[in-house]
Short mmCIF file of C-alpha atoms in Angstrom, two decimals:
data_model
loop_
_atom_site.label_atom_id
_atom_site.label_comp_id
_atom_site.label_asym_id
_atom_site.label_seq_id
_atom_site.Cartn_x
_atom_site.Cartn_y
_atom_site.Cartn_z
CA UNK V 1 217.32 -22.36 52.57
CA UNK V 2 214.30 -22.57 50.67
CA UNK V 3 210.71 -21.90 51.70
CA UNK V 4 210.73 -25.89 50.73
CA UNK V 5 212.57 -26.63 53.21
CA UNK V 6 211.17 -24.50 56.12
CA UNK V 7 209.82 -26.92 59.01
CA UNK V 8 207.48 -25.32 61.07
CA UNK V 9 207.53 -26.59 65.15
CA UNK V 10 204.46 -26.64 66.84
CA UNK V 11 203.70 -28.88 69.82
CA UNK V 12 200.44 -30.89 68.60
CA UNK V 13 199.04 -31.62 71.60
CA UNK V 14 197.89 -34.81 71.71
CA UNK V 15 195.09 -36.21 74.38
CA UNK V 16 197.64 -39.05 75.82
CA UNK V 17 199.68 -36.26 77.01
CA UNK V 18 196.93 -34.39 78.52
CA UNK V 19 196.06 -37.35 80.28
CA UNK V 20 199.54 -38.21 81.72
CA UNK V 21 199.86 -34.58 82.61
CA UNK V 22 196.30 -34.35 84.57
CA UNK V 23 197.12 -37.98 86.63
CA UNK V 24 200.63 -37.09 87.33
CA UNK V 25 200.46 -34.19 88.79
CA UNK V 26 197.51 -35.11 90.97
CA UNK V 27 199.72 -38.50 91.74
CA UNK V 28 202.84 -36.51 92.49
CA UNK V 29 201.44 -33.96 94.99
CA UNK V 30 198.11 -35.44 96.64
CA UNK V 31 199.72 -39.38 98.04
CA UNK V 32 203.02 -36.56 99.16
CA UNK V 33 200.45 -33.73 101.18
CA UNK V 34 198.62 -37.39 102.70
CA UNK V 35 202.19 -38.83 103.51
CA UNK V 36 203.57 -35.95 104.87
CA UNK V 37 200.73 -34.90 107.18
CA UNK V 38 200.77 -38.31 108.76
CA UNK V 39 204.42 -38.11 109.39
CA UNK V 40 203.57 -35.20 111.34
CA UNK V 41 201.09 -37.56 113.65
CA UNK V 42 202.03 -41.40 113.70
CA UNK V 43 205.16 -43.04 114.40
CA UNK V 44 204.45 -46.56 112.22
CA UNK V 45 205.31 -46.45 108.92
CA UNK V 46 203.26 -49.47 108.47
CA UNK V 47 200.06 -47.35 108.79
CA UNK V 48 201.19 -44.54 106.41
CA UNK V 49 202.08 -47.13 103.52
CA UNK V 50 198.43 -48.73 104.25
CA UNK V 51 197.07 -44.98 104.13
CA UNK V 52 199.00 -44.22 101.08
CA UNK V 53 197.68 -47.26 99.33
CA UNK V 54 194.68 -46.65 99.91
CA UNK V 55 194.73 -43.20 98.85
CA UNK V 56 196.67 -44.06 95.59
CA UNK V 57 193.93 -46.68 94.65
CA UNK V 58 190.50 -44.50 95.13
CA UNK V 59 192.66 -41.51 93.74
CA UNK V 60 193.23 -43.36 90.49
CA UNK V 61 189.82 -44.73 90.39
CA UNK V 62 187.92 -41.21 91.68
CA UNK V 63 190.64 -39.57 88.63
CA UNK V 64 189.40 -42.37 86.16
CA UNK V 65 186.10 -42.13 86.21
CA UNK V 66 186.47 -38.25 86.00
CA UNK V 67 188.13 -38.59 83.04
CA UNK V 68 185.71 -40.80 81.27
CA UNK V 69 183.25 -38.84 82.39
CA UNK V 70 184.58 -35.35 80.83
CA UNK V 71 185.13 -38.08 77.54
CA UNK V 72 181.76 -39.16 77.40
CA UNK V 73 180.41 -35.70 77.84
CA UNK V 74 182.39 -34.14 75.32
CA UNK V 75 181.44 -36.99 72.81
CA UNK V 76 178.21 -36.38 73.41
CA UNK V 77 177.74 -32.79 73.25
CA UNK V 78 179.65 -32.65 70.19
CA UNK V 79 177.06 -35.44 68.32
CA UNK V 80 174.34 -33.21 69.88
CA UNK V 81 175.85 -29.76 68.20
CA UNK V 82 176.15 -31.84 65.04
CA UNK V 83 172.95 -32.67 64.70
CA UNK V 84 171.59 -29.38 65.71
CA UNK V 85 173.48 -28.27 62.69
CA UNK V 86 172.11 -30.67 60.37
CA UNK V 87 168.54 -29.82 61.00
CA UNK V 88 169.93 -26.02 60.76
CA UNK V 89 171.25 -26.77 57.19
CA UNK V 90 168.57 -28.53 56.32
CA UNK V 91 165.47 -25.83 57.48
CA UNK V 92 167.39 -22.65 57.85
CA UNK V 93 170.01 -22.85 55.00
CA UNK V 94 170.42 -19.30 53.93
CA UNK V 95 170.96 -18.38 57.35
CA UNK V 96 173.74 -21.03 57.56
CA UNK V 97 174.90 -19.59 54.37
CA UNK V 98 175.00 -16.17 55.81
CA UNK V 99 176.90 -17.41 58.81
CA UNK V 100 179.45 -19.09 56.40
CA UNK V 101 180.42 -15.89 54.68
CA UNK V 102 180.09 -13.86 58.31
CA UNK V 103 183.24 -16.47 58.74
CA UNK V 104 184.86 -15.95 55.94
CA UNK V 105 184.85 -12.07 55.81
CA UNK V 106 186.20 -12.13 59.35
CA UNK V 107 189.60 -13.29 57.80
CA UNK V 108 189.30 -10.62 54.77
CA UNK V 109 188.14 -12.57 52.69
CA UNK V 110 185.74 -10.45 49.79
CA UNK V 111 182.32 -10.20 50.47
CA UNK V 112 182.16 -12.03 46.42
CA UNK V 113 184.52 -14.60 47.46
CA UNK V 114 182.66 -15.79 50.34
CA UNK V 115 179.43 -15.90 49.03
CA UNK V 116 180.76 -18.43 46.17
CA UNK V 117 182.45 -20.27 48.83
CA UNK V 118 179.24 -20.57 50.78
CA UNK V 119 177.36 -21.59 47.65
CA UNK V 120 179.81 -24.60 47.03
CA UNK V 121 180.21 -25.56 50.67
CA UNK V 122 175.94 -25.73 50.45
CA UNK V 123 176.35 -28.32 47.70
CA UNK V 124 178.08 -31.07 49.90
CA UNK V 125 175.68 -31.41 53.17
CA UNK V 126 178.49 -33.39 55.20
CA UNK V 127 181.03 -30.69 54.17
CA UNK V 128 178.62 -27.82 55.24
CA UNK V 129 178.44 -29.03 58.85
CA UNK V 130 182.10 -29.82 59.11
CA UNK V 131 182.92 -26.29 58.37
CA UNK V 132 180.44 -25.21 60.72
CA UNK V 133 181.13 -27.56 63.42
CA UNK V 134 185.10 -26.39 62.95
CA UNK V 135 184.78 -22.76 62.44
CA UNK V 136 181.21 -21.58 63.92
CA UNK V 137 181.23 -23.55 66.83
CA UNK V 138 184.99 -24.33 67.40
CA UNK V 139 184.69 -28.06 67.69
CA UNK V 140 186.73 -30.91 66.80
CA UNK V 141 185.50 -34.40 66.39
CA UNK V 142 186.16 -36.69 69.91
CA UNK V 143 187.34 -39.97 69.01
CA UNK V 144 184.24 -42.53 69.95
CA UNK V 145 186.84 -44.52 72.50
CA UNK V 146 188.84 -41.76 73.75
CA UNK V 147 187.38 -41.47 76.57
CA UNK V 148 187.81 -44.72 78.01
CA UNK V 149 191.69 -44.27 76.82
CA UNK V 150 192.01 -41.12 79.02
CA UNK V 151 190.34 -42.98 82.10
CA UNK V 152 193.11 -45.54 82.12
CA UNK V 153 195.91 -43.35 81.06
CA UNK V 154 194.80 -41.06 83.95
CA UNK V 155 194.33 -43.48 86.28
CA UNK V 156 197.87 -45.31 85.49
CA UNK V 157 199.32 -42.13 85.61
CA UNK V 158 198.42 -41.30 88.84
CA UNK V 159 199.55 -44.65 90.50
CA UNK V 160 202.73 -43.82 89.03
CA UNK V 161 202.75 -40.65 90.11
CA UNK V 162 201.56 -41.76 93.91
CA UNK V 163 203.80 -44.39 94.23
CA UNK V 164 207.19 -42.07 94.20
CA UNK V 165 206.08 -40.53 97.47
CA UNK V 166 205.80 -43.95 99.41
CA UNK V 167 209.01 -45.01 98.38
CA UNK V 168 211.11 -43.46 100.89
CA UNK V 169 208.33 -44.83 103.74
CA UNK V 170 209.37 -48.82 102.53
CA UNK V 171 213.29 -48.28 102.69
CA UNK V 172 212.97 -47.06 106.37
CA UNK V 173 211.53 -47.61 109.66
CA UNK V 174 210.60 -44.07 111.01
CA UNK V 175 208.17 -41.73 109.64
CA UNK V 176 210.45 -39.16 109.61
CA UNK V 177 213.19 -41.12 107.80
CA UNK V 178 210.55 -42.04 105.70
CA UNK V 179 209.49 -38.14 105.30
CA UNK V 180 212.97 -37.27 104.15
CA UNK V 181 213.27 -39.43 101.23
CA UNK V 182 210.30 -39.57 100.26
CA UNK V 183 210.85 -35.86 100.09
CA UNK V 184 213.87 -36.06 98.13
CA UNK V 185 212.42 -38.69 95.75
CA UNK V 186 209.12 -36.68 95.70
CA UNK V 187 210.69 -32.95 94.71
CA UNK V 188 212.82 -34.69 91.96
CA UNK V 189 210.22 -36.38 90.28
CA UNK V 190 208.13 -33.08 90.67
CA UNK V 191 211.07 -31.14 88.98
CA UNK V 192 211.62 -33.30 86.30
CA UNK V 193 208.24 -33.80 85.53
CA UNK V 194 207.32 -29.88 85.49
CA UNK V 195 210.75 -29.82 82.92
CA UNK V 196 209.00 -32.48 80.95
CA UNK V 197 205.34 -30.94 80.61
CA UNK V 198 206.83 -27.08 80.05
CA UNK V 199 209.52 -28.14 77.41
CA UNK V 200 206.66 -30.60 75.53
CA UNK V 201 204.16 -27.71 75.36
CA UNK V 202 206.43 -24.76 74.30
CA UNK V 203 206.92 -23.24 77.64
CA UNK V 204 210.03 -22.53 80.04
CA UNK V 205 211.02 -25.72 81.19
CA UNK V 206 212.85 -23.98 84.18
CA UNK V 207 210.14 -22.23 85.20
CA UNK V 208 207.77 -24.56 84.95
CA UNK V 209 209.94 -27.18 87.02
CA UNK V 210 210.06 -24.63 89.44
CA UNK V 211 206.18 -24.03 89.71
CA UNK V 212 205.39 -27.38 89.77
CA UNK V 213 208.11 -28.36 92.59
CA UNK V 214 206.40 -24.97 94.55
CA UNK V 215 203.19 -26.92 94.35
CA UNK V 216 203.71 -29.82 95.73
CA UNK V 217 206.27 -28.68 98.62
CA UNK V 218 203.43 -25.94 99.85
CA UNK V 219 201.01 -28.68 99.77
CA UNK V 220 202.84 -31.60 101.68
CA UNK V 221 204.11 -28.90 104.11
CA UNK V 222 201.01 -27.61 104.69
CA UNK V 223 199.47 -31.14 105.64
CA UNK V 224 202.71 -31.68 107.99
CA UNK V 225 202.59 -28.82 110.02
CA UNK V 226 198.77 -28.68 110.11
CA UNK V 227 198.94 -32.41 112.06
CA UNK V 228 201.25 -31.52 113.73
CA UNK V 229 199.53 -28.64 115.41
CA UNK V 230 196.12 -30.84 115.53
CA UNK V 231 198.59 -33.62 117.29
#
């Protein structure tokens, strides 16, 4: 084969996933320690499926907003930084310049090289910044509506996510009952979606279905027994 025909895989991670990652998990585990703690304490099912509602709806709205939030504040330091660099280029340009081939010789590039690099990146103002946004400061561009994507996708996400644990609560009639599927429904979707994030980043899938099934089992078992002592 060919250096042609070579195919390099790497996961590009892309912000959607992030998102479903960050309201799953929190979906998956929190409504399961909530449902499994009041197991431990009520006998109605009927108030545990109102509880879990409940829960599932300010969770989604409380994850939301967090995540439009971090957007909006990453938008908006970036747009700060990037205009902090324009006045920079624009009043302090040989120190930019300086910083540009600083860069560049970091990566072995020749002390001649960079300085002629420098000199043409100073030529283009808009190219100047984007190189110094990207390599001095490590910043990539936020898309201007991304943030109100992730709020949604988070917040969807975590309903999803909150509604596996109730499951096994509306096919019975006993909390306990209830506690044992939703148990069973709860650690499979926990295991499946640990597989799913680990093998989509690069990492073990095994082992991170494992870690994330750990998780949520400490936490829910945890909230059980600690109602039922309190009961």
């Amino acid at each position: 084969m060919s250096h042609h025909d070579h195919k390099e895989e790497h996961f590009e991670g892309s912000q959607f996933v992030r998102d479903i990652v960050i309201g799953m998990a929190d979906g998956l585990t929190v409504p399961f320690a909530l449902t499994a703690g009041l197991s431990g304490a009520l006998d109605s099912n009927t108030i545990i499926i109102t509880a879990g509602l409940a829960e599932i709806v300010a969770g989604s709205i409380a994850m939301g907003l967090g995540g439009y939030l971090a957007g909006t504040t990453e938008y908006e330091h970036y747009q700060a930084e990037r205009k902090r660099e324009y006045w920079e280029v624009d009043h302090l340009p040989e120190k930019e310049k300086e910083e540009i081939r600083e860069i560049l010789e970091e990566y072995g590039i020749s002390p001649s090289l960079s300085s002629e690099v420098a000199d043409d990146l100073a030529k283009d103002k808009d190219k100047w910044v984007d190189f110094m946004m990207r390599f001095e400061l490590e910043l990539d561009e936020p898309e201007i509506h991304q943030a109100k994507k992730s709020a949604a996708n988070i917040a969807l996400a975590y309903v999803a996510g909150g509604l596996v644990p109730l499951t096994g609560y509306f096919i019975t009639d006993h909390p306990n009952e209830g506690l044992l599927y939703s148990s069973i429904f709860t650690v499979a979707a926990l295991f499946t979606f640990g597989y799913w994030k680990s093998k989509i980043i690069g990492q073990r899938p095994m082992k991170g279905a494992l870690k994330t099934t750990l998780v949520g089992v400490i936490a829910s078992a945890a909230a059980y027994f600690i109602a039922l002592w309190i009961q």
